[in-house]
Tab-separated table of C-alpha atoms in Angstrom:
chain	number	residue	atom	x	y	z
A	4	MET	CA	95.614	119.068	107.500
A	5	THR	CA	92.585	120.935	106.985
A	6	GLU	CA	89.133	119.118	105.444
A	7	LEU	CA	89.566	119.337	101.518
A	8	ASP	CA	86.645	119.228	99.075
A	9	LEU	CA	87.811	116.814	95.888
A	10	LEU	CA	84.338	117.026	94.205
A	11	TYR	CA	83.210	119.093	91.596
A	12	SER	CA	80.587	120.887	91.914
A	13	GLU	CA	77.544	121.672	89.691
A	14	VAL	CA	78.616	124.901	88.594
A	15	GLU	CA	82.056	123.412	88.210
A	16	GLU	CA	80.352	120.303	85.803
A	17	ASP	CA	78.481	123.406	84.094
A	18	LEU	CA	81.706	125.217	83.059
A	19	ARG	CA	83.344	122.047	82.271
A	20	SER	CA	80.708	121.268	79.812
A	21	ALA	CA	80.873	124.863	78.215
A	22	VAL	CA	84.524	124.573	77.878
A	23	ARG	CA	84.582	121.249	76.595
A	24	ALA	CA	82.108	121.805	74.296
A	25	LEU	CA	84.119	124.936	72.536
A	26	LEU	CA	87.162	123.585	72.392
A	27	ALA	CA	85.465	120.443	70.699
A	28	ASP	CA	84.258	123.111	67.998
A	29	ARG	CA	87.041	125.339	67.887
A	30	CYS	CA	90.202	123.514	68.876
A	31	PRO	CA	89.776	119.831	67.860
A	32	PRO	CA	93.474	118.090	67.653
A	33	GLN	CA	93.921	118.054	64.053
A	34	ALA	CA	93.457	121.953	64.169
A	35	VAL	CA	95.857	122.215	66.764
A	36	LEU	CA	98.500	120.060	64.622
A	37	THR	CA	97.889	122.097	61.686
A	38	ARG	CA	98.278	125.322	63.794
A	39	CYS	CA	101.759	124.509	65.065
A	40	GLU	CA	102.986	123.961	61.721
A	41	GLY	CA	102.209	127.418	61.211
A	42	PRO	CA	103.840	130.931	61.808
A	43	GLU	CA	101.249	131.624	64.809
A	44	PRO	CA	101.098	128.355	67.147
A	45	GLN	CA	99.299	130.124	69.768
A	46	ASP	CA	95.598	130.512	68.654
A	47	THR	CA	94.498	134.269	69.555
A	48	GLY	CA	91.127	133.992	68.235
A	49	LEU	CA	90.461	131.157	70.497
A	50	TRP	CA	91.472	133.138	73.479
A	51	ARG	CA	89.189	136.082	72.625
A	52	THR	CA	86.405	133.409	72.243
A	53	LEU	CA	87.134	131.915	75.659
A	54	ALA	CA	87.365	135.472	77.440
A	55	GLN	CA	84.018	137.079	75.285
A	56	GLU	CA	81.760	134.348	75.437
A	57	LEU	CA	82.695	132.388	78.430
A	58	GLY	CA	84.721	134.969	80.116
A	59	VAL	CA	87.418	132.322	81.706
A	60	VAL	CA	89.927	134.264	80.988
A	61	ALA	CA	89.869	135.989	84.206
A	62	LEU	CA	88.137	133.667	86.366
A	63	GLN	CA	89.931	134.545	89.388
A	64	VAL	CA	89.381	138.547	89.065
A	65	PRO	CA	86.869	140.238	91.162
A	66	GLU	CA	83.787	141.036	89.474
A	67	ALA	CA	84.138	144.606	90.455
A	68	LEU	CA	87.575	144.569	88.362
A	69	GLY	CA	85.502	143.250	85.277
A	70	GLY	CA	86.224	139.323	86.237
A	71	ALA	CA	84.031	136.427	86.915
A	72	GLY	CA	84.714	136.926	90.577
A	73	ALA	CA	85.287	132.951	90.745
A	74	SER	CA	88.002	130.813	92.583
A	75	LEU	CA	91.262	128.706	91.734
A	76	ARG	CA	89.240	125.472	91.728
A	77	GLU	CA	87.345	126.754	88.456
A	78	THR	CA	90.137	127.895	87.027
A	79	ALA	CA	91.657	124.468	87.483
A	80	VAL	CA	88.479	122.920	85.793
A	81	VAL	CA	89.378	125.093	82.833
A	82	LEU	CA	92.818	123.917	82.996
A	83	GLU	CA	91.947	120.149	82.730
A	84	GLU	CA	89.847	121.109	79.701
A	85	LEU	CA	92.960	123.317	78.033
A	86	GLY	CA	95.175	120.116	78.667
A	87	ARG	CA	92.579	117.557	77.562
A	88	ALA	CA	92.362	119.873	74.113
A	89	CYS	CA	96.282	120.257	73.961
A	90	ALA	CA	94.922	124.083	73.522
A	91	PRO	CA	97.862	126.812	72.269
A	92	VAL	CA	96.545	129.501	74.163
A	93	PRO	CA	98.455	131.589	77.221
A	94	PHE	CA	96.005	130.529	80.022
A	95	LEU	CA	98.734	129.302	82.445
A	96	GLY	CA	101.046	132.586	81.660
A	97	SER	CA	98.404	134.943	81.472
A	98	ALA	CA	95.380	134.121	83.734
A	99	VAL	CA	97.393	132.289	86.358
A	100	LEU	CA	100.907	133.131	86.754
A	101	ALA	CA	100.614	136.975	85.835
A	102	THR	CA	97.090	137.355	86.853
A	103	THR	CA	98.185	136.468	90.373
A	104	VAL	CA	100.954	139.003	90.293
A	105	LEU	CA	98.528	141.758	89.225
A	106	LEU	CA	95.955	140.963	91.914
A	107	ALA	CA	98.648	141.340	94.364
A	108	ALA	CA	99.730	144.672	93.152
A	109	GLY	CA	96.010	146.134	93.879
A	110	GLU	CA	95.503	149.584	92.655
A	111	LEU	CA	98.827	149.971	90.708
A	112	ALA	CA	97.296	147.511	88.068
A	113	ALA	CA	93.934	148.515	88.380
A	114	GLY	CA	94.387	149.628	84.633
A	115	GLU	CA	95.127	146.610	83.084
A	116	TRP	CA	92.230	144.847	83.785
A	117	PRO	CA	89.930	146.146	80.993
A	118	ALA	CA	91.703	144.981	78.067
A	119	LEU	CA	93.127	141.516	80.188
A	120	CYS	CA	89.372	140.695	80.781
A	121	ALA	CA	88.183	141.308	77.441
A	122	GLY	CA	90.716	139.051	75.631
A	123	ASP	CA	91.915	142.147	73.939
A	124	ARG	CA	95.475	141.807	75.850
A	125	THR	CA	97.658	138.973	77.454
A	126	ALA	CA	100.118	139.184	80.053
A	127	ALA	CA	103.292	136.625	81.143
A	128	LEU	CA	105.641	136.419	84.086
A	129	ALA	CA	108.958	137.097	82.720
A	130	VAL	CA	110.892	134.104	84.379
A	131	PRO	CA	112.293	130.809	82.810
A	132	LEU	CA	109.380	128.070	82.722
A	133	SER	CA	111.227	125.875	84.553
A	134	THR	CA	111.568	127.960	87.552
A	135	ALA	CA	110.622	126.401	90.884
A	136	PRO	CA	108.290	128.288	93.370
A	137	ASP	CA	111.435	127.874	96.003
A	138	ALA	CA	114.225	129.109	93.583
A	139	PRO	CA	115.778	132.340	94.359
A	140	PHE	CA	114.580	135.462	93.152
A	141	PRO	CA	115.798	136.113	89.859
A	142	LEU	CA	118.474	138.640	89.240
A	143	GLY	CA	118.806	138.682	85.562
A	144	VAL	CA	117.123	142.117	85.431
A	145	ARG	CA	118.251	145.452	86.762
A	146	ALA	CA	115.858	148.650	87.404
A	147	ASP	CA	117.839	152.129	87.725
A	148	ALA	CA	116.202	154.837	89.766
A	149	ALA	CA	114.044	155.848	86.801
A	150	GLY	CA	112.388	152.410	86.587
A	151	ALA	CA	114.285	151.417	83.133
A	152	LEU	CA	115.284	147.758	82.921
A	153	THR	CA	118.283	146.541	81.544
A	154	GLY	CA	119.201	142.496	81.311
A	155	ALA	CA	117.520	139.334	79.916
A	156	VAL	CA	115.584	136.259	80.678
A	157	THR	CA	115.653	133.076	78.924
A	158	SER	CA	112.654	130.706	78.039
A	159	VAL	CA	109.727	132.414	78.835
A	160	ALA	CA	106.324	131.068	78.024
A	161	ASP	CA	103.020	132.824	76.707
A	162	VAL	CA	105.098	135.661	75.466
A	163	PRO	CA	104.108	135.823	71.748
A	164	GLY	CA	101.268	138.340	71.427
A	165	ALA	CA	101.658	139.423	75.164
A	166	GLY	CA	101.027	143.155	75.522
A	167	LEU	CA	102.197	143.315	79.185
A	168	LEU	CA	105.152	141.531	80.797
A	169	ILE	CA	105.723	141.344	84.807
A	170	VAL	CA	109.455	141.234	84.999
A	171	PRO	CA	111.316	140.538	88.346
A	172	ALA	CA	114.551	142.887	88.532
A	173	ASP	CA	116.722	144.004	90.973
A	174	GLY	CA	116.218	147.988	91.758
A	175	PRO	CA	117.826	150.252	93.972
A	176	ALA	CA	115.764	149.404	97.064
A	177	GLY	CA	115.935	145.616	96.613
A	178	PRO	CA	114.209	143.097	94.278
A	179	GLY	CA	110.636	144.299	92.530
A	180	LEU	CA	108.293	143.254	90.104
A	181	TYR	CA	107.541	145.735	87.160
A	182	ALA	CA	104.785	145.929	84.522
A	183	VAL	CA	106.888	146.588	80.787
A	184	ASP	CA	105.190	147.030	77.561
A	185	GLY	CA	105.634	144.155	75.406
A	186	ALA	CA	106.584	146.533	72.643
A	187	ASP	CA	109.554	147.695	74.515
A	188	VAL	CA	111.226	144.226	74.998
A	189	THR	CA	113.490	142.627	72.064
A	190	VAL	CA	111.944	138.715	72.013
A	191	THR	CA	113.607	135.916	70.090
A	192	ALA	CA	112.175	132.628	69.770
A	193	ARG	CA	113.840	129.704	70.521
A	194	GLY	CA	113.449	125.860	70.069
A	195	SER	CA	110.533	124.212	71.951
A	196	LEU	CA	109.886	120.773	72.528
A	197	ASP	CA	105.988	121.733	73.485
A	198	LEU	CA	104.784	123.153	70.069
A	199	THR	CA	101.563	124.534	71.431
A	200	ARG	CA	103.486	126.366	74.229
A	201	PRO	CA	106.609	128.400	72.450
A	202	LEU	CA	109.393	129.463	74.471
A	203	VAL	CA	111.237	132.715	74.144
A	204	ASP	CA	114.071	134.811	75.178
A	205	LEU	CA	113.652	138.349	76.142
A	206	ARG	CA	116.152	141.563	76.184
A	207	LEU	CA	115.509	144.879	77.759
A	208	ASP	CA	117.774	147.520	77.146
A	209	GLY	CA	116.402	150.560	79.144
A	210	ALA	CA	113.069	149.348	78.989
A	211	PRO	CA	110.412	151.846	80.753
A	212	GLY	CA	109.151	149.724	83.762
A	213	ARG	CA	106.451	150.604	86.414
A	214	LEU	CA	106.948	149.220	89.850
A	215	LEU	CA	104.015	146.941	90.557
A	216	VAL	CA	105.070	145.145	93.945
A	217	GLY	CA	108.101	146.708	95.854
A	218	PRO	CA	111.219	144.915	98.004
A	219	ASP	CA	108.788	144.345	101.030
A	220	GLN	CA	106.723	141.880	99.125
A	221	ALA	CA	108.252	141.020	95.887
A	222	GLU	CA	109.936	137.730	96.667
A	223	ALA	CA	106.508	136.636	98.571
A	224	VAL	CA	104.300	137.554	95.584
A	225	LEU	CA	106.643	135.616	93.243
A	226	TRP	CA	106.762	132.793	95.413
A	227	GLU	CA	102.829	132.904	95.383
A	228	ALA	CA	102.200	133.157	91.782
A	229	LEU	CA	104.855	130.282	91.189
A	230	LEU	CA	103.041	128.136	93.621
A	231	THR	CA	99.582	128.789	92.352
A	232	GLY	CA	101.151	128.087	88.925
A	233	ALA	CA	102.509	124.508	89.806
A	234	GLY	CA	99.191	123.690	91.735
A	235	LEU	CA	97.022	124.269	89.076
A	236	LEU	CA	99.287	122.920	86.088
A	237	ALA	CA	98.681	119.696	87.820
A	238	SER	CA	95.063	120.174	86.720
A	239	GLU	CA	96.184	121.033	83.081
A	240	GLN	CA	98.426	117.555	83.343
A	241	LEU	CA	95.374	115.532	84.660
A	242	GLY	CA	93.087	116.465	81.563
A	243	LEU	CA	96.110	115.345	79.036
A	244	ALA	CA	96.348	112.344	80.958
A	245	GLU	CA	92.779	111.721	80.826
A	246	TRP	CA	92.843	112.423	76.990
A	247	CYS	CA	95.433	110.015	76.481
A	248	LEU	CA	93.749	107.080	78.244
A	249	ALA	CA	90.450	107.872	76.663
A	250	THR	CA	91.686	108.167	73.171
A	251	THR	CA	93.868	104.717	73.480
A	252	VAL	CA	90.669	103.174	74.646
A	253	ALA	CA	88.722	104.030	71.682
A	254	TYR	CA	91.461	103.132	69.427
A	255	LEU	CA	91.732	99.580	71.058
A	256	ARG	CA	88.156	99.053	70.948
A	257	GLU	CA	88.213	99.155	67.125
A	258	ARG	CA	91.867	97.921	65.908
A	259	ARG	CA	91.808	94.183	65.200
A	260	GLN	CA	94.624	91.943	65.224
A	261	PHE	CA	94.365	88.197	64.809
A	262	GLY	CA	90.429	88.267	64.175
A	263	ARG	CA	90.440	89.700	67.619
A	264	VAL	CA	89.964	93.187	68.764
A	265	VAL	CA	93.397	94.220	70.105
A	266	GLY	CA	91.664	95.710	73.738
A	267	SER	CA	90.349	92.024	74.334
A	268	PHE	CA	94.239	90.962	75.157
A	269	GLN	CA	94.650	90.657	78.918
A	270	ALA	CA	97.848	92.145	78.799
A	271	LEU	CA	97.045	95.492	77.553
A	272	LYS	CA	93.758	95.410	79.488
A	273	HIS	CA	96.332	95.377	82.813
A	274	ARG	CA	98.443	98.400	81.218
A	275	LEU	CA	95.219	100.484	80.768
A	276	ALA	CA	93.801	99.330	84.055
A	277	ASP	CA	97.024	100.280	85.989
A	278	LEU	CA	97.175	103.753	83.876
A	279	TRP	CA	93.575	104.459	85.218
A	280	LEU	CA	94.693	104.104	88.884
A	281	ASP	CA	97.395	106.369	88.189
A	282	ILE	CA	95.079	108.884	86.919
A	283	ALA	CA	92.662	108.577	89.427
A	284	GLY	CA	95.252	109.226	91.978
A	285	ALA	CA	96.472	112.435	89.652
A	286	ARG	CA	92.871	113.349	90.160
A	287	ALA	CA	92.829	113.719	94.178
A	288	ALA	CA	96.114	115.440	94.104
A	289	ALA	CA	95.012	118.303	91.730
A	290	ARG	CA	91.882	118.503	93.098
A	291	ALA	CA	93.725	118.820	96.453
A	292	ALA	CA	95.942	121.228	95.488
A	293	ALA	CA	93.516	123.397	93.993
A	294	ASP	CA	91.109	123.277	96.747
A	295	ALA	CA	94.074	124.289	99.173
A	296	LEU	CA	95.011	127.115	97.079
A	297	ALA	CA	91.511	128.341	96.528
A	298	THR	CA	90.431	128.433	100.044
A	299	GLY	CA	94.140	129.832	100.967
A	300	SER	CA	94.811	126.731	103.024
A	301	ALA	CA	97.477	126.639	105.332
A	302	ASP	CA	98.492	123.106	103.773
A	303	ALA	CA	98.839	124.572	100.037
A	304	ALA	CA	102.574	124.491	99.933
A	305	VAL	CA	102.280	120.504	100.989
A	306	LEU	CA	99.335	119.793	98.499
A	307	VAL	CA	101.043	121.627	95.803
A	308	ALA	CA	104.258	119.663	96.078
A	309	VAL	CA	102.633	116.500	96.446
A	310	ALA	CA	100.321	117.371	92.991
A	311	ALA	CA	103.292	118.813	91.161
A	312	SER	CA	105.645	115.576	92.141
A	313	HIS	CA	102.814	113.115	91.092
A	314	CYS	CA	100.735	114.666	88.175
A	315	GLY	CA	103.666	115.424	85.943
A	316	ALA	CA	104.562	111.401	85.983
A	317	VAL	CA	101.311	110.276	85.685
A	318	ALA	CA	100.972	112.392	82.212
A	319	VAL	CA	104.140	111.721	80.876
A	320	ARG	CA	103.578	107.868	81.394
A	321	ALA	CA	99.754	108.533	79.880
A	322	ALA	CA	101.495	109.904	76.921
A	323	GLU	CA	104.114	107.286	76.690
A	324	GLU	CA	101.314	104.885	76.528
A	325	ALA	CA	99.048	106.400	73.910
A	326	VAL	CA	101.717	106.359	71.772
A	327	GLN	CA	103.010	102.793	72.144
A	328	LEU	CA	99.457	101.448	72.150
A	329	HIS	CA	98.732	103.341	69.138
A	330	GLY	CA	101.041	101.022	67.060
A	331	GLY	CA	102.384	102.725	63.807
A	332	ILE	CA	99.793	105.129	63.746
A	333	GLY	CA	100.967	106.995	66.952
A	334	MET	CA	104.622	107.388	65.743
A	335	THR	CA	103.665	109.229	62.759
A	336	TRP	CA	103.396	113.172	62.739
A	337	GLU	CA	99.887	112.887	61.424
A	338	HIS	CA	98.602	111.511	64.506
A	339	PRO	CA	98.294	114.143	67.188
A	340	VAL	CA	99.280	112.125	70.362
A	341	HIS	CA	102.798	113.487	70.120
A	342	LEU	CA	101.425	116.909	70.816
A	343	TYR	CA	100.534	115.502	74.291
A	344	LEU	CA	103.696	113.586	74.616
A	345	LYS	CA	105.447	116.796	74.063
A	346	ARG	CA	103.338	118.831	76.299
A	347	ALA	CA	103.513	116.297	79.100
A	348	LYS	CA	107.098	115.854	79.015
A	349	ALA	CA	107.389	120.218	78.829
A	350	ASP	CA	104.957	120.489	81.495
A	351	GLN	CA	106.863	117.806	83.766
A	352	LEU	CA	109.975	120.265	83.884
A	353	ALA	CA	107.632	123.668	84.247
A	354	LEU	CA	107.778	125.338	87.482
A	355	GLY	CA	110.068	122.733	89.239
A	356	THR	CA	110.762	119.159	88.418
A	357	PRO	CA	108.975	116.407	90.244
A	358	GLY	CA	111.934	115.831	92.041
A	359	ARG	CA	112.230	119.203	92.888
A	360	HIS	CA	109.278	119.163	94.372
A	361	ARG	CA	109.728	116.066	96.317
A	362	ALA	CA	112.937	117.982	97.765
A	363	SER	CA	110.322	120.804	98.845
A	364	LEU	CA	107.846	118.506	100.296
A	365	ALA	CA	110.896	117.026	102.646
A	366	THR	CA	111.410	120.315	103.753
A	367	LEU	CA	107.799	121.151	104.699
A	368	ALA	CA	107.109	117.764	106.283
A	369	THR	CA	110.983	118.324	107.982
A	370	LEU	CA	112.113	115.263	106.873
A	371	PRO	CA	115.987	115.134	105.825
A	372	ALA	CA	116.597	114.844	102.208
A	373	PRO	CA	118.978	112.270	100.993
A	374	GLY	CA	122.282	113.525	99.432
A	375	GLY	CA	122.587	117.343	100.619
A	376	PRO	CA	120.875	120.046	102.276
A	377	LEU	CA	117.339	120.932	102.734
A	378	PRO	CA	116.191	123.436	99.555
A	379	ARG	CA	115.367	127.108	100.780
A	380	MET	CA	111.555	127.726	101.717
A	381	PRO	CA	111.784	131.314	102.527
A	382	HIS	CA	107.996	132.170	102.778
A	383	VAL	CA	106.597	129.012	104.342
């Protein structure tokens, strides 16, 4: 196991402060709640501000291409803050999943960077949000010799407003990753548990596609994108869990019952202390995954599996405790805590369930998985 740096650097803390201040001003919980009830749940104005004022939508993109030239550690810090605010922006889909593929495409994607880095355009990776890194290459879309794509993909995240779609497809020479203009695809909204990250179904009927990654690398690049997404999603779950704990502690310090502050009851103190310990463990797991991905560590797949299997459960538990410990107000639509519970539950299923990641970890650690064969890990 390589040495890991789990601490936040001064630059990362400065970045966190800038993002948190912006989100506190532009994305308070009540504003998110109001937006979710409207026709445009995702905040395109906030996305442009993140791009143009802070430059965080292209952190991992090299400066020569118009990005910030930062590492995935800084990207993870931004995801922590976006998770803390339950921000309705397509950061995971555009700045993490699609960007990882576009960077691997090299010169073939060079023309996409100006609009993406400026926040004028977003991109999305056209795979079901539940797709785990070790899942087989999706074959729901076929590409003909001219690059026209036909097929369907369900439950794709961060598509509304996306001008560029990265579509995995089975071409004449084998699997490939194609760039498709969002206007050439039929998009159908579907019910989504997480109101801040809507899901859609895609239908392609001869949509013009441009090959970005050919059969020799398509499976490996898709695996890398999904692995990066799963590892950094743990940071979003960490930020979400920290908001739930902090908000609950603040509420219990003020709420009084039987002439006492509710937070003074020992039973509640124990529940909060246990949750704090779980979140401390999640922070270590998420930071380890981000550092391993940023440095290209040989242990990245192992650390991502640990983070993805642990942080999802912690985030859900933190949100459930927040709902319960807020009492009656926590059960109402007016309090934003339900947004966090829904985001936590949706994140737990995104990019592989905790059980799927534990099975992958068994494979990586050469431990037999009970009850069946080990899952496929073709790129490790």
